[in-house]
Short mmCIF file of C-alpha atoms in Angstrom, two decimals:
data_model
loop_
_atom_site.label_atom_id
_atom_site.label_comp_id
_atom_site.label_asym_id
_atom_site.label_seq_id
_atom_site.Cartn_x
_atom_site.Cartn_y
_atom_site.Cartn_z
CA MET A 1 -46.14 8.13 -0.77
CA ALA A 2 -45.92 9.23 -4.42
CA ILE A 3 -42.93 11.44 -3.60
CA PHE A 4 -41.34 8.55 -1.71
CA ARG A 5 -41.75 6.24 -4.73
CA LEU A 6 -40.36 8.90 -7.04
CA LEU A 7 -37.30 9.23 -4.80
CA ILE A 8 -36.70 5.49 -4.90
CA LEU A 9 -37.05 5.45 -8.68
CA LEU A 10 -34.61 8.33 -9.03
CA THR A 11 -32.10 6.60 -6.72
CA VAL A 12 -32.32 3.35 -8.66
CA ALA A 13 -31.99 5.17 -12.00
CA PHE A 14 -28.96 7.06 -10.67
CA SER A 15 -27.28 3.88 -9.43
CA GLN A 16 -28.00 2.14 -12.73
CA SER A 17 -26.40 4.95 -14.70
CA ILE A 18 -23.31 4.74 -12.48
CA ILE A 19 -23.05 1.00 -13.09
CA GLN A 20 -23.44 1.40 -16.84
CA ILE A 21 -20.87 4.16 -17.13
CA SER A 22 -18.49 2.29 -14.82
CA THR A 23 -18.82 -0.99 -16.64
CA GLU A 24 -18.14 0.58 -20.03
CA LYS A 25 -15.17 2.49 -18.72
CA LEU A 26 -13.86 -0.52 -16.83
CA THR A 27 -13.95 -2.68 -19.95
CA LEU A 28 -12.28 -0.02 -22.05
CA LEU A 29 -9.53 0.70 -19.54
CA ALA A 30 -8.92 -2.96 -18.75
CA SER A 31 -8.58 -3.89 -22.41
CA ASP A 32 -6.46 -0.82 -23.19
CA ARG A 33 -4.05 -1.69 -20.44
CA ILE A 34 -3.84 -5.41 -20.79
CA THR A 35 -3.48 -5.45 -24.56
CA GLY A 36 -0.84 -2.77 -24.26
CA HIS A 37 -2.82 -0.13 -26.20
CA ARG A 38 -2.33 2.56 -23.68
CA LYS A 39 -4.87 5.14 -24.72
CA ILE A 40 -5.21 6.44 -21.19
CA GLY A 41 -3.54 9.74 -20.34
CA LYS A 42 -0.01 9.94 -18.97
CA ASP A 43 -1.12 11.29 -15.59
CA LEU A 44 -3.66 8.51 -15.06
CA TYR A 45 -1.04 5.96 -16.10
CA CYS A 46 1.48 7.36 -13.63
CA GLU A 47 -1.09 7.74 -10.86
CA SER A 48 -1.91 4.04 -11.21
CA TRP A 49 1.76 3.11 -11.43
CA ARG A 50 2.13 4.98 -8.13
CA PHE A 51 -0.72 2.95 -6.63
CA THR A 52 0.97 -0.32 -7.59
CA VAL A 53 4.35 0.82 -6.23
CA GLU A 54 3.02 1.99 -2.88
CA THR A 55 0.88 -1.12 -2.32
CA ASN A 56 3.74 -3.48 -3.32
CA ASP A 57 1.70 -4.77 -6.28
CA ALA A 58 4.45 -3.69 -8.67
CA GLY A 59 7.04 -5.85 -6.92
CA ILE A 60 10.62 -5.14 -7.95
CA TRP A 61 11.36 -2.63 -10.73
CA ASP A 62 14.57 -1.17 -12.12
CA ARG A 63 13.78 2.48 -12.51
CA VAL A 64 10.90 4.93 -12.83
CA PRO A 65 9.13 4.44 -16.20
CA ALA A 66 10.35 7.05 -18.71
CA ARG A 67 6.84 8.48 -19.17
CA CYS A 68 6.56 9.09 -15.40
CA GLU A 69 9.82 11.02 -14.90
CA GLY A 70 8.08 14.39 -14.67
CA PHE A 71 5.31 12.92 -12.52
CA VAL A 72 7.76 11.51 -9.99
CA LYS A 73 9.79 14.73 -9.87
CA ASN A 74 6.61 16.74 -9.25
CA TYR A 75 5.43 14.32 -6.58
CA MET A 76 8.73 14.07 -4.71
CA THR A 77 9.28 17.85 -4.67
CA GLY A 78 5.65 18.84 -4.17
CA ASP A 79 3.00 19.15 -1.48
CA LYS A 80 1.50 15.68 -1.94
CA TYR A 81 4.66 13.87 -0.80
CA LEU A 82 4.89 16.13 2.24
CA SER A 83 1.25 15.68 3.05
CA ASP A 84 1.52 11.88 2.68
CA LEU A 85 4.54 11.83 5.00
CA ALA A 86 2.68 13.92 7.56
CA ALA A 87 -0.38 11.66 7.37
CA VAL A 88 1.72 8.53 7.96
CA ALA A 89 3.43 10.19 10.96
CA GLU A 90 0.01 11.14 12.29
CA ASN A 91 -1.23 7.52 12.03
CA SER A 92 1.97 6.28 13.69
CA LEU A 93 1.68 8.66 16.62
CA ALA A 94 -2.03 7.95 17.09
CA TYR A 95 -1.21 4.23 17.33
CA ALA A 96 1.83 4.81 19.59
CA LYS A 97 -0.37 6.67 22.07
CA THR A 98 -2.57 3.58 22.45
CA VAL A 99 0.38 1.29 23.35
CA LYS A 100 0.75 0.37 27.02
CA LEU A 101 4.46 0.53 27.72
CA SER A 102 6.05 -1.91 30.14
CA GLY A 103 8.59 0.66 31.34
CA ASP A 104 11.47 -1.85 31.21
CA GLY A 105 13.06 -0.23 28.14
CA LYS A 106 12.10 -3.14 25.91
CA ASP A 107 9.27 -1.35 24.11
CA ALA A 108 10.86 -0.78 20.72
CA TRP A 109 10.07 1.27 17.65
CA ILE A 110 12.19 0.62 14.57
CA PHE A 111 13.03 3.23 11.98
CA ASP A 112 14.68 2.72 8.62
CA VAL A 113 17.09 5.54 7.65
CA ASP A 114 17.03 6.50 3.95
CA GLU A 115 13.77 8.15 2.85
CA THR A 116 12.42 7.45 6.34
CA LEU A 117 14.49 9.58 8.74
CA LEU A 118 16.76 11.21 6.15
CA SER A 119 15.83 12.56 2.73
CA ASN A 120 18.09 11.85 -0.23
CA ILE A 121 16.10 14.11 -2.52
CA PRO A 122 19.12 16.43 -3.01
CA PHE A 123 21.04 13.41 -4.40
CA TYR A 124 18.20 12.07 -6.52
CA ALA A 125 17.44 15.56 -7.84
CA SER A 126 20.72 15.38 -9.74
CA HIS A 127 20.08 11.75 -10.78
CA GLY A 128 16.72 12.04 -12.49
CA PHE A 129 14.59 11.26 -9.41
CA GLY A 130 14.92 7.51 -9.92
CA SER A 131 14.66 7.56 -13.72
CA GLU A 132 18.36 6.72 -14.06
CA ILE A 133 19.81 3.33 -13.11
CA PHE A 134 21.10 3.52 -9.51
CA ASP A 135 24.77 4.55 -9.38
CA GLU A 136 26.11 3.05 -6.16
CA ALA A 137 29.52 4.74 -6.22
CA SER A 138 27.95 8.13 -6.65
CA PHE A 139 25.38 7.44 -3.90
CA ASN A 140 28.12 6.31 -1.50
CA LYS A 141 29.92 9.63 -2.06
CA TRP A 142 26.69 11.43 -1.16
CA VAL A 143 26.35 9.29 2.00
CA ASP A 144 29.91 10.20 3.03
CA MET A 145 29.05 13.90 2.76
CA ALA A 146 26.57 13.30 5.63
CA GLU A 147 24.40 16.21 4.55
CA ALA A 148 21.02 14.59 3.93
CA PRO A 149 18.30 16.70 5.56
CA SER A 150 15.73 15.20 7.91
CA ILE A 151 12.20 14.38 6.91
CA PRO A 152 10.55 16.78 9.37
CA ALA A 153 7.38 14.73 9.91
CA SER A 154 9.61 11.77 10.87
CA LEU A 155 11.85 13.90 13.09
CA ARG A 156 8.81 15.12 14.96
CA LEU A 157 7.42 11.58 15.27
CA TYR A 158 10.83 10.36 16.46
CA LYS A 159 10.90 12.94 19.25
CA ASP A 160 7.30 12.26 20.22
CA LEU A 161 7.98 8.50 20.44
CA GLU A 162 11.06 9.15 22.55
CA GLU A 163 8.99 11.31 24.88
CA LEU A 164 6.32 8.59 25.13
CA GLY A 165 9.07 6.22 26.32
CA PHE A 166 9.76 4.04 23.29
CA THR A 167 13.25 2.64 22.77
CA ILE A 168 14.29 3.69 19.30
CA ILE A 169 16.26 1.33 17.11
CA LEU A 170 17.55 2.20 13.66
CA LEU A 171 17.76 -0.60 11.11
CA THR A 172 19.26 0.34 7.76
CA GLY A 173 20.57 -1.33 4.62
CA ARG A 174 23.66 0.89 4.81
CA THR A 175 26.88 -0.96 5.69
CA GLU A 176 29.17 -0.84 8.73
CA LEU A 177 31.64 1.09 6.54
CA GLN A 178 29.07 3.89 6.53
CA ARG A 179 28.53 3.93 10.31
CA ASN A 180 30.46 7.14 10.97
CA ALA A 181 28.92 9.08 8.12
CA THR A 182 25.45 7.83 9.04
CA GLU A 183 25.78 8.78 12.72
CA CYS A 184 27.12 12.23 11.78
CA ASN A 185 24.34 12.75 9.29
CA LEU A 186 21.63 11.71 11.75
CA GLN A 187 22.98 14.11 14.36
CA PHE A 188 23.34 16.89 11.78
CA ALA A 189 19.69 16.32 10.87
CA GLY A 190 18.52 16.56 14.50
CA TYR A 191 18.25 12.92 15.60
CA SER A 192 19.72 11.71 18.88
CA ASN A 193 19.35 9.12 21.64
CA TRP A 194 18.77 6.06 19.50
CA GLU A 195 19.44 2.85 21.42
CA ARG A 196 21.18 1.11 18.54
CA LEU A 197 22.05 1.70 14.90
CA ILE A 198 22.06 -1.62 13.04
CA LEU A 199 23.93 -1.72 9.72
CA ARG A 200 24.77 -4.53 7.30
CA LYS A 201 27.80 -6.52 8.36
CA ARG A 202 30.11 -8.15 5.84
CA SER A 203 28.13 -11.39 6.26
CA ASP A 204 24.91 -9.57 5.30
CA HIS A 205 26.18 -8.39 1.93
CA GLY A 206 24.12 -9.79 -0.91
CA LYS A 207 21.22 -10.72 1.38
CA LEU A 208 17.76 -9.56 0.35
CA ALA A 209 16.72 -6.63 2.53
CA THR A 210 13.59 -8.48 3.67
CA ILE A 211 15.72 -11.36 5.00
CA TYR A 212 18.45 -9.18 6.54
CA LYS A 213 15.92 -6.94 8.29
CA SER A 214 13.71 -9.83 9.44
CA GLU A 215 16.75 -11.60 10.93
CA ARG A 216 17.70 -8.47 12.86
CA ARG A 217 14.16 -7.98 14.13
CA LYS A 218 14.19 -11.64 15.24
CA HIS A 219 17.43 -11.03 17.17
CA LEU A 220 15.81 -8.05 18.86
CA GLU A 221 12.81 -10.16 19.84
CA ASP A 222 15.18 -12.83 21.18
CA GLU A 223 16.78 -10.13 23.34
CA GLY A 224 13.37 -9.43 24.84
CA TYR A 225 12.32 -6.42 22.79
CA ILE A 226 8.69 -6.01 21.83
CA ILE A 227 8.57 -4.35 18.42
CA HIS A 228 5.47 -2.22 18.64
CA GLY A 229 6.05 -0.14 15.54
CA ASN A 230 8.19 -0.15 12.40
CA SER A 231 8.51 2.77 9.99
CA GLY A 232 10.02 2.38 6.53
CA ASP A 233 9.61 3.60 2.97
CA GLN A 234 10.18 0.09 1.53
CA TRP A 235 7.99 -2.98 1.90
CA SER A 236 11.26 -4.88 2.45
CA ASP A 237 11.63 -2.84 5.67
CA LEU A 238 8.31 -4.13 6.94
CA LEU A 239 7.51 -7.63 5.64
CA GLY A 240 9.09 -11.06 6.22
CA PHE A 241 9.17 -12.53 9.72
CA ALA A 242 9.34 -11.06 13.22
CA VAL A 243 7.17 -8.24 11.85
CA ALA A 244 6.17 -5.38 14.12
CA LYS A 245 2.73 -5.19 15.70
CA ARG A 246 2.03 -2.25 13.37
CA SER A 247 4.06 -1.36 10.29
CA PHE A 248 4.00 2.05 8.65
CA LYS A 249 4.81 2.44 4.95
CA LEU A 250 6.20 5.85 4.07
CA PRO A 251 5.89 7.08 0.48
CA ASN A 252 8.77 6.79 -2.00
CA LEU A 253 8.46 6.74 -5.76
CA MET A 254 12.15 7.01 -6.65
CA TYR A 255 13.38 3.47 -6.07
CA VAL A 256 12.55 0.05 -4.73
CA VAL A 257 14.79 -2.13 -2.56
CA ALA A 258 14.41 -5.90 -2.97
CA MET B 1 35.54 23.42 -19.01
CA ALA B 2 33.94 26.73 -18.05
CA ILE B 3 30.62 25.57 -19.41
CA PHE B 4 31.01 22.30 -17.52
CA ARG B 5 31.63 24.17 -14.25
CA LEU B 6 28.68 26.45 -14.90
CA LEU B 7 26.47 23.40 -15.41
CA ILE B 8 27.59 21.91 -12.11
CA LEU B 9 26.97 25.19 -10.31
CA LEU B 10 23.51 25.47 -11.81
CA THR B 11 22.69 21.89 -10.82
CA VAL B 12 23.83 22.45 -7.25
CA ALA B 13 21.92 25.74 -7.00
CA PHE B 14 18.81 24.03 -8.36
CA SER B 15 19.08 21.15 -5.87
CA GLN B 16 19.64 23.57 -2.99
CA SER B 17 16.52 25.54 -3.86
CA ILE B 18 14.52 22.30 -3.94
CA ILE B 19 15.79 21.33 -0.50
CA GLN B 20 14.97 24.72 0.97
CA ILE B 21 11.47 24.85 -0.43
CA SER B 22 10.85 21.24 0.59
CA THR B 23 12.10 21.67 4.12
CA GLU B 24 9.93 24.72 4.74
CA LYS B 25 6.87 23.05 3.32
CA LEU B 26 7.59 19.81 5.21
CA THR B 27 7.80 21.63 8.52
CA LEU B 28 4.62 23.58 7.88
CA LEU B 29 2.61 20.57 6.76
CA ALA B 30 3.92 18.33 9.53
CA SER B 31 3.09 20.83 12.24
CA ASP B 32 -0.30 21.64 10.72
CA ARG B 33 -1.24 18.00 10.66
CA ILE B 34 0.14 16.81 13.92
CA THR B 35 -1.16 19.69 16.01
CA GLY B 36 -4.53 19.26 14.37
CA HIS B 37 -4.56 22.65 12.67
CA ARG B 38 -5.49 21.36 9.29
CA LYS B 39 -4.76 24.29 7.04
CA ILE B 40 -4.07 22.02 4.08
CA GLY B 41 -6.74 21.78 1.39
CA LYS B 42 -9.48 19.17 1.45
CA ASP B 43 -8.23 17.38 -1.66
CA LEU B 44 -4.69 17.06 -0.34
CA TYR B 45 -6.07 15.83 2.98
CA CYS B 46 -8.20 13.18 1.25
CA GLU B 47 -5.41 12.19 -1.15
CA SER B 48 -3.16 11.51 1.85
CA TRP B 49 -5.95 9.73 3.69
CA ARG B 50 -6.23 7.54 0.60
CA PHE B 51 -2.48 6.83 0.75
CA THR B 52 -2.73 5.70 4.38
CA VAL B 53 -5.76 3.49 3.66
CA GLU B 54 -4.26 1.75 0.64
CA THR B 55 -0.89 1.12 2.35
CA ASN B 56 -2.55 -0.17 5.55
CA ASP B 57 -1.02 2.70 7.57
CA ALA B 58 -4.50 3.84 8.62
CA GLY B 59 -5.28 0.47 10.20
CA ILE B 60 -8.94 -0.01 11.10
CA TRP B 61 -11.42 2.83 10.63
CA ASP B 62 -15.19 3.07 10.99
CA ARG B 63 -16.22 5.06 7.98
CA VAL B 64 -14.96 7.48 5.34
CA PRO B 65 -14.12 10.85 7.00
CA ALA B 66 -17.00 13.29 6.45
CA ARG B 67 -14.76 15.75 4.57
CA CYS B 68 -13.77 13.01 2.08
CA GLU B 69 -17.29 11.85 1.12
CA GLY B 70 -17.21 13.64 -2.22
CA PHE B 71 -13.63 12.59 -2.86
CA VAL B 72 -14.43 8.90 -2.31
CA LYS B 73 -17.55 9.07 -4.47
CA ASN B 74 -15.57 10.69 -7.29
CA TYR B 75 -12.77 8.15 -6.97
CA MET B 76 -14.98 5.06 -6.82
CA THR B 77 -17.10 6.15 -9.80
CA GLY B 78 -14.31 7.70 -11.83
CA ASP B 79 -11.46 6.78 -14.15
CA LYS B 80 -8.77 6.57 -11.47
CA TYR B 81 -10.36 3.58 -9.72
CA LEU B 82 -10.74 1.79 -13.04
CA SER B 83 -7.21 2.59 -14.05
CA ASP B 84 -5.86 1.41 -10.68
CA LEU B 85 -7.79 -1.86 -10.99
CA ALA B 86 -6.45 -2.37 -14.50
CA ALA B 87 -2.87 -1.66 -13.36
CA VAL B 88 -3.13 -4.21 -10.54
CA ALA B 89 -4.51 -6.83 -12.95
CA GLU B 90 -1.65 -6.06 -15.32
CA ASN B 91 0.94 -6.60 -12.54
CA SER B 92 -0.80 -9.83 -11.50
CA LEU B 93 -0.82 -11.24 -15.02
CA ALA B 94 2.80 -10.24 -15.65
CA TYR B 95 3.80 -12.14 -12.50
CA ALA B 96 1.57 -15.13 -13.31
CA LYS B 97 3.29 -15.53 -16.68
CA THR B 98 6.65 -15.98 -14.91
CA VAL B 99 5.38 -18.84 -12.69
CA LYS B 100 6.45 -22.35 -13.69
CA LEU B 101 3.39 -24.51 -13.17
CA SER B 102 3.76 -28.07 -11.96
CA GLY B 103 0.79 -29.27 -13.99
CA ASP B 104 -0.61 -31.33 -11.10
CA GLY B 105 -3.50 -28.96 -10.46
CA LYS B 106 -2.01 -27.73 -7.20
CA ASP B 107 -0.85 -24.35 -8.52
CA ALA B 108 -3.38 -22.08 -6.86
CA TRP B 109 -4.43 -18.47 -7.21
CA ILE B 110 -6.79 -17.12 -4.56
CA PHE B 111 -9.37 -14.42 -5.17
CA ASP B 112 -11.45 -12.60 -2.62
CA VAL B 113 -15.01 -11.87 -3.81
CA ASP B 114 -16.39 -8.45 -2.75
CA GLU B 115 -14.62 -5.50 -4.42
CA THR B 116 -12.22 -8.02 -5.97
CA LEU B 117 -14.31 -10.14 -8.37
CA LEU B 118 -17.66 -8.44 -7.80
CA SER B 119 -18.38 -4.74 -7.44
CA ASN B 120 -20.80 -3.58 -4.75
CA ILE B 121 -20.72 0.00 -5.99
CA PRO B 122 -24.46 -0.12 -6.84
CA PHE B 123 -25.13 -0.91 -3.15
CA TYR B 124 -22.68 1.62 -1.74
CA ALA B 125 -23.93 4.30 -4.15
CA SER B 126 -27.17 4.33 -2.17
CA HIS B 127 -25.29 4.16 1.17
CA GLY B 128 -23.01 7.17 0.89
CA PHE B 129 -20.01 5.30 -0.59
CA GLY B 130 -18.78 4.25 2.85
CA SER B 131 -19.57 7.47 4.65
CA GLU B 132 -22.46 5.81 6.50
CA ILE B 133 -21.95 3.17 9.19
CA PHE B 134 -22.18 -0.29 7.57
CA ASP B 135 -25.73 -1.65 7.63
CA GLU B 136 -25.34 -5.43 7.60
CA ALA B 137 -29.02 -6.30 7.17
CA SER B 138 -29.30 -4.03 4.19
CA PHE B 139 -26.07 -5.38 2.66
CA ASN B 140 -27.27 -8.97 3.12
CA LYS B 141 -30.42 -8.13 1.15
CA TRP B 142 -28.22 -6.79 -1.64
CA VAL B 143 -26.12 -10.00 -1.57
CA ASP B 144 -29.29 -12.09 -1.89
CA MET B 145 -30.27 -10.15 -5.01
CA ALA B 146 -27.11 -11.64 -6.63
CA GLU B 147 -26.84 -8.73 -9.06
CA ALA B 148 -23.40 -7.30 -8.32
CA PRO B 149 -21.57 -6.67 -11.61
CA SER B 150 -18.07 -7.99 -12.24
CA ILE B 151 -14.96 -5.89 -12.00
CA PRO B 152 -13.95 -6.31 -15.66
CA ALA B 153 -10.18 -6.09 -15.09
CA SER B 154 -10.53 -8.94 -12.55
CA LEU B 155 -12.78 -11.00 -14.83
CA ARG B 156 -10.22 -10.74 -17.59
CA LEU B 157 -7.38 -11.65 -15.20
CA TYR B 158 -9.44 -14.57 -13.88
CA LYS B 159 -9.89 -15.96 -17.39
CA ASP B 160 -6.25 -15.41 -18.28
CA LEU B 161 -5.10 -17.24 -15.12
CA GLU B 162 -7.47 -20.10 -15.89
CA GLU B 163 -6.01 -20.32 -19.38
CA LEU B 164 -2.47 -20.31 -18.00
CA GLY B 165 -3.44 -23.36 -15.91
CA PHE B 166 -3.89 -21.97 -12.41
CA THR B 167 -6.38 -23.59 -10.07
CA ILE B 168 -8.67 -20.84 -8.90
CA ILE B 169 -9.90 -20.76 -5.34
CA LEU B 170 -12.31 -18.17 -3.98
CA LEU B 171 -11.94 -17.20 -0.33
CA THR B 172 -14.54 -14.78 0.99
CA GLY B 173 -15.75 -13.37 4.29
CA ARG B 174 -19.34 -14.11 3.21
CA THR B 175 -21.03 -16.92 5.14
CA GLU B 176 -22.22 -20.39 4.11
CA LEU B 177 -25.78 -19.01 4.30
CA GLN B 178 -24.84 -16.85 1.31
CA ARG B 179 -23.38 -19.70 -0.77
CA ASN B 180 -26.26 -19.94 -3.22
CA ALA B 181 -26.57 -16.24 -3.80
CA THR B 182 -22.80 -15.90 -4.16
CA GLU B 183 -22.53 -18.72 -6.70
CA CYS B 184 -25.45 -17.32 -8.71
CA ASN B 185 -23.96 -13.85 -8.62
CA LEU B 186 -20.52 -15.02 -9.72
CA GLN B 187 -22.04 -16.91 -12.65
CA PHE B 188 -24.29 -13.96 -13.56
CA ALA B 189 -21.15 -11.78 -13.60
CA GLY B 190 -19.30 -14.15 -15.94
CA TYR B 191 -17.14 -16.25 -13.58
CA SER B 192 -16.98 -20.02 -13.84
CA ASN B 193 -14.75 -23.05 -13.21
CA TRP B 194 -13.49 -22.13 -9.76
CA GLU B 195 -12.12 -25.15 -7.91
CA ARG B 196 -13.62 -24.19 -4.57
CA LEU B 197 -15.61 -21.38 -2.98
CA ILE B 198 -14.64 -21.06 0.68
CA LEU B 199 -17.09 -19.19 2.95
CA ARG B 200 -17.21 -18.59 6.69
CA LYS B 201 -18.63 -21.52 8.61
CA ARG B 202 -20.57 -21.04 11.82
CA SER B 203 -17.32 -21.69 13.75
CA ASP B 204 -15.64 -18.82 11.87
CA HIS B 205 -18.16 -16.19 12.94
CA GLY B 206 -16.55 -13.45 14.97
CA LYS B 207 -13.03 -14.37 13.82
CA LEU B 208 -10.86 -11.58 12.46
CA ALA B 209 -10.69 -11.86 8.67
CA THR B 210 -6.88 -12.07 8.78
CA ILE B 211 -7.09 -15.14 11.05
CA TYR B 212 -9.96 -16.82 9.21
CA LYS B 213 -8.31 -16.34 5.81
CA SER B 214 -4.83 -17.33 7.01
CA GLU B 215 -6.25 -20.54 8.52
CA ARG B 216 -7.92 -21.42 5.25
CA ARG B 217 -4.78 -20.71 3.27
CA LYS B 218 -2.89 -22.95 5.71
CA HIS B 219 -5.41 -25.76 5.10
CA LEU B 220 -4.88 -25.36 1.37
CA GLU B 221 -1.13 -25.60 1.80
CA ASP B 222 -1.61 -28.69 3.95
CA GLU B 223 -3.59 -30.20 1.08
CA GLY B 224 -0.58 -29.66 -1.16
CA TYR B 225 -1.58 -26.44 -2.89
CA ILE B 226 1.09 -23.90 -3.70
CA ILE B 227 -0.45 -20.47 -3.38
CA HIS B 228 1.31 -18.49 -6.07
CA GLY B 229 -0.94 -15.46 -6.07
CA ASN B 230 -3.61 -13.85 -3.90
CA SER B 231 -5.82 -10.96 -5.00
CA GLY B 232 -7.87 -8.93 -2.54
CA ASP B 233 -9.02 -5.38 -1.85
CA GLN B 234 -8.33 -5.72 1.89
CA TRP B 235 -5.00 -6.17 3.65
CA SER B 236 -6.81 -8.74 5.82
CA ASP B 237 -7.18 -10.81 2.61
CA LEU B 238 -3.41 -10.85 2.14
CA LEU B 239 -1.53 -10.68 5.46
CA GLY B 240 -1.20 -13.08 8.42
CA PHE B 241 0.31 -16.52 7.88
CA ALA B 242 0.46 -18.94 4.94
CA VAL B 243 0.70 -15.85 2.75
CA ALA B 244 0.90 -16.23 -1.02
CA LYS B 245 4.18 -15.91 -2.91
CA ARG B 246 2.84 -12.64 -4.31
CA SER B 247 -0.11 -10.71 -2.96
CA PHE B 248 -2.02 -8.11 -4.94
CA LYS B 249 -3.88 -5.30 -3.18
CA LEU B 250 -6.81 -3.96 -5.17
CA PRO B 251 -8.05 -0.45 -4.45
CA ASN B 252 -11.05 0.20 -2.19
CA LEU B 253 -11.78 3.41 -0.33
CA MET B 254 -15.29 2.59 0.87
CA TYR B 255 -14.62 0.31 3.81
CA VAL B 256 -12.02 -1.65 5.73
CA VAL B 257 -12.41 -5.22 7.03
CA ALA B 258 -10.52 -6.08 10.22
#
């Protein structure tokens, strides 16, 4: 009994010390951040910036904060990004395997293209990994080259979904003018057998991605498709209306699409 | 000109080497993960698990994976959690300052309670930080003690929002039976002046949190409230229908609420 009591006392003392340390640290960090006196280290700052980007808390931003340039470059070219991509693909496949398919070809899975099926890291590597303001003309030249490599975890997921019997639909913010280049690039990167590649028409120009993509998902639903899954690196790929039964957010720290 | 050409060549060579390294690593990691041969390190595994939890990719899970027990404990009691909380509060306040208030008292901001305004870390510290199956009876005893400390970044945000003129509404999965304890605890932790504390009624028992919380948000809208912001540590606090204009996901690696 005495040992039992001692154990309880030790546990309580341990918890109390955690609370005290946490509360002090919390107050310090909160006041540092909110008053703008950023005494916290660069890495911690960028790690938390990353949290807010990936959870959509950060909303819309122009470019990677200057102090996080190195952080983003290391992340996007390192193991963590690859491991995150693989983990998302793993979750997606695990869910897909639980879906009962109707067999009528209307069981759809939607993929975004850029930073979801194809990687533009070679382009962004020569444009500061998102730390420079987006240069559309230069990016369009890169798109026309049709040389973006696949994201292997996505390519594997794509093939597994196809094998399971899903109808694969690609929904991208690229425009109809880029249809040829996009189809060539997807084939070059190993993708095939998509049911449809949906691009922005002239009437979609200037529309927020969330609206444009929601409208297209709604059309698909009206055609009888059931959108079981949706994979995209942007929250604007996933939110809005006519959302998929399950949405999968892929990592991307280089840019945000409104 | 020669120097210019050399620079271009070097840039291209550098990008190419990045692509090659990345593609090899991507393939390796993707195949390791998806075939279940997890050769990647524990930390990388847990970091990516964290990504999938915080982005909602992981969906519903029972408990923290055994191999990530230490990782979750370190995160929840360390600087990163505090820094993430502070960053989310900072985003929330920055957004709140851009909102034009009507001044009629109908400009609402919703807060969840557990792991949003109050921290249950002292409870979870003695329950394996989410690595044990949730023990409801034991948690209810902890709730009745009404001793959960505030999350300081949230307390500060709460006060700032109040000062800006937002009407603060608390929407929690706790039940009406816990109203007294919850009110006492909130006051003990420094919160005051909320407009309403909404708890689960008997008729809400068994409802998914997403449904219960969406229904209550809908009621608020029907009463004329404009829900400008919504802060919660669970995606089930934020998604569904009658969603807020901006939703803010706070970090939490200890548990998920369906």
